[in-house]
Coordinates of C-alpha atoms in Angstrom, one line a residue:
X1 CA 116.2 129.1 109.4
X2 CA 116.9 127.2 112.7
X3 CA 120.5 127.4 113.5
X4 CA 120.8 123.5 114.2
X5 CA 119.4 121.1 112.1
X6 CA 116.8 118.1 112.5
X7 CA 118.1 114.5 112.5
X8 CA 114.8 114.4 110.6
X9 CA 111.9 116.6 109.1
X10 CA 109.0 114.3 107.7
X11 CA 106.0 115.4 105.5
X12 CA 103.2 114.1 105.8
X13 CA 101.7 113.4 108.6
X14 CA 99.9 110.1 107.7
X15 CA 100.5 106.7 109.4
X16 CA 103.5 106.4 107.8
X17 CA 104.8 109.5 109.2
X18 CA 103.2 109.5 112.5
X19 CA 104.6 106.6 112.7
X20 CA 107.8 106.9 111.0
X21 CA 108.0 109.9 114.1
X22 CA 107.2 107.0 116.5
X23 CA 110.1 105.6 115.7
X24 CA 112.5 108.3 115.6
X25 CA 111.5 110.1 118.7
X26 CA 111.8 106.8 120.6
X27 CA 114.9 106.9 119.0
X28 CA 117.0 109.6 120.8
X29 CA 116.1 111.1 117.4
X30 CA 115.5 115.7 116.9
X31 CA 112.5 115.5 114.7
X32 CA 110.6 117.9 112.4
X33 CA 107.1 116.9 111.6
X34 CA 105.2 118.7 108.9
X35 CA 101.3 118.2 107.7
X36 CA 98.8 120.2 105.5
X37 CA 96.2 118.6 106.6
X38 CA 95.1 117.2 103.4
X39 CA 94.9 113.5 103.1
X40 CA 92.3 112.1 100.8
X41 CA 91.0 109.5 102.9
X42 CA 89.9 111.7 105.3
X43 CA 86.5 112.1 102.9
X44 CA 86.0 108.1 104.0
X45 CA 86.3 109.6 107.8
X46 CA 87.0 106.6 109.7
X47 CA 89.7 104.0 108.6
X48 CA 90.2 100.2 109.3
X49 CA 91.9 97.5 109.1
X50 CA 94.5 99.0 112.0
X51 CA 94.7 96.5 114.7
X52 CA 93.1 97.7 118.2
X53 CA 91.6 101.1 115.6
X54 CA 89.2 99.4 113.5
X55 CA 86.4 102.0 112.6
X56 CA 88.7 104.9 114.6
X57 CA 87.5 108.1 113.1
X58 CA 90.7 109.7 111.0
X59 CA 90.9 112.7 113.0
X60 CA 90.7 111.5 116.0
X61 CA 93.2 108.0 115.2
X62 CA 96.0 111.1 114.5
X63 CA 95.5 113.8 117.5
X64 CA 95.8 110.3 119.8
X65 CA 99.1 110.0 117.7
X66 CA 100.2 113.0 118.4
X67 CA 100.0 112.9 121.6
X68 CA 101.5 110.6 122.2
X69 CA 104.6 111.6 120.3
X70 CA 104.6 114.9 122.7
X71 CA 106.7 111.8 125.2
X72 CA 109.6 112.7 122.7
X73 CA 111.7 115.2 121.0
X74 CA 109.0 115.6 117.4
X75 CA 107.7 119.1 116.7
X76 CA 104.6 120.0 114.5
X77 CA 104.3 122.4 111.7
X78 CA 100.4 122.9 110.1
X79 CA 101.8 123.9 106.7
X80 CA 102.5 123.5 103.5
X81 CA 105.9 122.2 102.0
X82 CA 106.8 124.7 98.8
X83 CA 110.2 123.4 98.2
X84 CA 112.6 120.5 99.5
X85 CA 116.4 120.4 97.8
X86 CA 120.3 118.9 99.1
X87 CA 122.3 121.8 100.7
X88 CA 125.7 119.1 100.9
X89 CA 125.1 117.3 104.3
X90 CA 121.6 118.5 105.2
X91 CA 118.2 118.7 103.6
X92 CA 116.7 122.3 103.0
X93 CA 112.4 122.4 103.1
X94 CA 111.4 125.2 102.2
X95 CA 107.4 126.0 104.7
X96 CA 104.2 128.3 103.3
X97 CA 104.1 129.5 106.7
X98 CA 106.4 129.1 108.8
X99 CA 110.2 129.7 107.0
X100 CA 113.3 126.9 106.2
X101 CA 114.5 124.5 108.3
X102 CA 117.6 122.2 108.2
X103 CA 117.5 118.7 108.2
X104 CA 119.8 115.7 108.0
X105 CA 118.4 113.4 106.2
X106 CA 114.6 113.7 105.0
X107 CA 111.5 111.1 105.0
X108 CA 108.8 112.1 102.2
X109 CA 105.9 110.7 103.2
X110 CA 102.7 113.0 101.6
X111 CA 100.8 110.3 99.5
X112 CA 98.4 111.0 96.8
X113 CA 96.1 112.7 95.4
X114 CA 92.9 110.6 93.9
X115 CA 92.0 111.9 91.0
X116 CA 87.8 110.9 90.5
X117 CA 85.8 110.5 87.0
X118 CA 84.2 113.5 85.7
X119 CA 80.8 111.8 86.7
X120 CA 78.5 114.4 87.7
X121 CA 77.3 113.4 90.5
X122 CA 80.3 111.6 92.1
X123 CA 82.5 113.0 94.2
X124 CA 79.6 114.2 96.4
X125 CA 78.8 110.8 97.6
X126 CA 82.5 110.1 97.7
X127 CA 83.5 108.4 100.9
X128 CA 79.6 107.7 101.8
X129 CA 78.0 105.3 99.4
X130 CA 81.0 105.8 96.4
X131 CA 84.3 103.6 97.6
X132 CA 87.5 102.6 96.6
X133 CA 88.8 99.8 98.0
X134 CA 87.0 97.1 99.2
X135 CA 88.6 96.3 102.2
X136 CA 88.9 99.1 104.0
X137 CA 85.2 99.4 103.1
X138 CA 83.0 97.0 102.1
X139 CA 82.0 95.2 105.2
X140 CA 79.9 98.0 105.8
X141 CA 77.7 97.7 102.7
X142 CA 77.5 93.5 102.8
X143 CA 75.0 92.3 100.9
X144 CA 73.7 95.0 99.1
X145 CA 73.8 95.3 95.5
X146 CA 76.6 97.1 94.1
X147 CA 77.9 98.8 91.2
X148 CA 81.4 99.2 89.6
X149 CA 82.6 101.6 87.5
X150 CA 85.0 100.9 84.9
X151 CA 85.5 103.4 82.5
X152 CA 88.3 105.3 83.4
X153 CA 90.0 103.1 85.5
X154 CA 89.8 99.6 84.1
X155 CA 87.5 98.1 87.7
X156 CA 87.3 94.1 86.5
X157 CA 89.6 92.9 89.3
X158 CA 88.0 94.8 91.6
X159 CA 84.5 94.1 90.7
X160 CA 85.8 90.1 91.0
X161 CA 86.6 90.9 94.2
X162 CA 84.0 92.7 95.8
X163 CA 82.3 88.9 95.4
X164 CA 83.2 88.1 98.6
X165 CA 80.8 90.4 100.1
X166 CA 78.2 91.1 97.3
X167 CA 76.0 88.6 95.1
X168 CA 74.4 91.2 93.3
X169 CA 76.9 93.5 91.0
X170 CA 76.9 95.0 88.2
X171 CA 80.0 96.5 85.8
X172 CA 79.3 100.0 84.3
X173 CA 82.1 100.1 81.4
X174 CA 80.9 103.8 80.7
X175 CA 80.7 103.2 76.9
X176 CA 85.1 102.3 77.3
X177 CA 85.5 99.7 74.9
X178 CA 86.1 96.4 77.3
X179 CA 89.6 94.6 76.3
X180 CA 88.8 90.6 75.4
X181 CA 90.8 90.0 78.5
X182 CA 88.4 92.2 80.6
X183 CA 85.6 91.1 79.7
X184 CA 86.2 87.3 80.0
X185 CA 87.4 87.7 83.6
X186 CA 84.2 89.8 84.1
X187 CA 82.4 86.5 82.4
X188 CA 84.0 84.4 85.1
X189 CA 83.2 86.0 87.7
X190 CA 79.0 85.9 86.5
X191 CA 79.3 90.0 86.4
X192 CA 76.9 92.2 83.9
X193 CA 78.1 94.7 82.0
X194 CA 76.6 97.6 80.9
X195 CA 77.4 99.4 78.6
X196 CA 75.2 102.2 78.5
X197 CA 77.1 106.2 79.0
X198 CA 77.1 107.4 82.8
X199 CA 75.2 110.8 82.8
X200 CA 75.2 111.5 86.8
X201 CA 75.1 109.3 90.0
X202 CA 72.8 110.9 93.0
X203 CA 72.1 109.9 96.3
X204 CA 69.0 107.2 97.1
X205 CA 68.0 105.5 100.2
X206 CA 69.1 102.7 99.1
X207 CA 72.7 104.1 98.5
X208 CA 73.2 105.5 95.8
X209 CA 71.3 106.2 92.0
X210 CA 73.1 106.1 88.3
X211 CA 71.2 108.0 85.8
X212 CA 72.5 106.6 82.3
X213 CA 72.1 108.5 79.6
X214 CA 69.2 106.4 78.0
X215 CA 67.0 108.0 81.0
X216 CA 67.3 104.8 82.5
X217 CA 68.5 105.2 86.8
X218 CA 70.1 101.7 88.3
X219 CA 70.0 102.2 92.4
X220 CA 72.9 100.1 94.7
X221 CA 73.5 100.1 98.1
X222 CA 76.8 101.0 97.1
X223 CA 79.0 102.6 93.8
X224 CA 83.1 101.5 94.0
X225 CA 85.7 101.7 91.0
X226 CA 89.8 102.5 91.0
X227 CA 91.5 105.8 89.9
X228 CA 94.1 107.4 88.9
X229 CA 96.1 109.2 91.3
X230 CA 97.7 111.2 91.3
X231 CA 101.7 112.0 93.3
X232 CA 101.2 114.6 95.9
X233 CA 105.4 115.1 94.8
X234 CA 105.3 119.1 94.3
X235 CA 108.1 120.8 95.7
X236 CA 110.4 116.9 95.2
X237 CA 110.7 117.6 91.8
X238 CA 113.8 120.1 91.4
X239 CA 115.7 117.9 93.5
X240 CA 114.0 114.7 92.1
X241 CA 113.5 114.9 87.9
X242 CA 111.7 111.8 88.2
X243 CA 108.0 111.2 87.7
X244 CA 107.9 109.2 90.6
X245 CA 109.5 108.2 93.8
X246 CA 109.1 104.5 93.5
X247 CA 111.2 104.6 90.3
X248 CA 114.1 106.0 92.8
X249 CA 113.7 104.1 95.6
X250 CA 116.0 101.9 96.2
X251 CA 115.3 99.3 98.7
X252 CA 112.3 98.1 101.3
X253 CA 113.6 100.9 103.7
X254 CA 112.6 103.6 101.7
X255 CA 116.1 104.3 101.0
X256 CA 116.1 106.8 97.1
X257 CA 119.4 107.3 95.0
X258 CA 119.3 110.7 96.3
X259 CA 121.4 110.8 99.4
X260 CA 119.9 111.9 102.4
X261 CA 116.0 111.1 100.9
X262 CA 114.1 108.2 102.0
X263 CA 109.9 107.4 101.3
X264 CA 107.2 105.7 102.9
X265 CA 103.4 105.2 102.5
X266 CA 101.6 105.4 99.6
X267 CA 105.0 107.5 97.2
X268 CA 106.4 104.4 98.6
X269 CA 106.4 100.2 97.3
X270 CA 103.8 99.5 99.3
X271 CA 100.2 98.7 99.1
X272 CA 97.9 101.8 99.3
X273 CA 97.3 100.9 103.4
X274 CA 96.8 102.9 106.3
X275 CA 98.1 99.5 108.1
X276 CA 101.4 99.5 104.9
X277 CA 101.9 102.9 105.3
X278 CA 102.8 102.7 109.2
X279 CA 104.8 100.1 108.0
X280 CA 106.5 101.0 106.3
X281 CA 107.3 104.2 108.3
X282 CA 108.7 102.7 111.0
X283 CA 110.6 101.1 108.2
X284 CA 112.0 103.8 106.8
X285 CA 112.7 105.6 110.6
X286 CA 114.8 102.1 111.1
X287 CA 117.1 103.3 107.9
X288 CA 117.2 106.8 108.9
X289 CA 118.6 105.9 112.1
X290 CA 121.2 103.2 111.5
X291 CA 121.9 105.7 108.6
X292 CA 123.3 108.0 110.7
X293 CA 125.2 106.2 112.8
X294 CA 126.7 104.8 110.4
X295 CA 127.7 108.4 109.8
X296 CA 128.5 109.3 113.2
X297 CA 130.4 106.0 114.1
X298 CA 131.7 105.4 110.6
X299 CA 132.4 101.7 110.6
X300 CA 130.9 100.9 113.5
X301 CA 127.8 99.1 111.3
X302 CA 127.8 97.5 107.3
X303 CA 127.2 99.0 104.9
X304 CA 123.5 98.6 103.7
X305 CA 122.8 96.7 100.3
X306 CA 124.3 98.3 97.3
X307 CA 121.4 100.1 95.8
X308 CA 120.4 97.7 92.6
X309 CA 121.6 99.0 88.7
X310 CA 118.8 102.1 87.7

């Protein structure tokens, strides 16, 4: 364990964690960023909707971000965090290979894991011809026919949104019984529904082929779907005692009900987009810096707004 605690340990090296490290580094804070390197958006390869970085290779983006952070007191560890626990006036973070670190605060920005439906062939096409976010990927396949899979997580609102990019959409319910409101929205959007079971998906020269259990095969330029997500917060659970971080977040700057613990990115109260995650990292970093000033110089700053009742 390091003798001198860091001001902040950041768990997660995506846009939220990187931007928080930049803010804190420029605030003369000593920072350690720990990143396991298995972000969920790596399958897509590129990142969109980040001004000046639209379409940038994700690996390149992260490398350039780390290079920029080299100007500040920000250290990196490519490692997996296995536990995080309070230690009085500090937080103890234990990693799989690099040991244990103390910090005055901890920013948890490890994100979420996407849970693909158990449709054979789907995982192999994820990020290339099967997508979730229309704002991230629909432009590249605009004008083509889209399939929208709604067999596990309802996707009628996603389907309606996709009419901006395509006039040819088909909703695949995979034998799920659609409630009336879902059927009404699809009808209002003019989107037909195929109710047969989806047997598998496979690559096709035009995009993706969807094979149905009755033997038919449908071809689309791209397939979209909403997914369940699993929060990547196992190291926090003994301390948190909650199913998620959003429920304990007390303000829009990432503070939580647990002293010295902050949240940013997909685990917090923000839409799961790179630009918004980066913004949440900046907000959390400003909250951390201000709270450390309050701790070091009591009375110098007004107290943050009180946390709402749980």
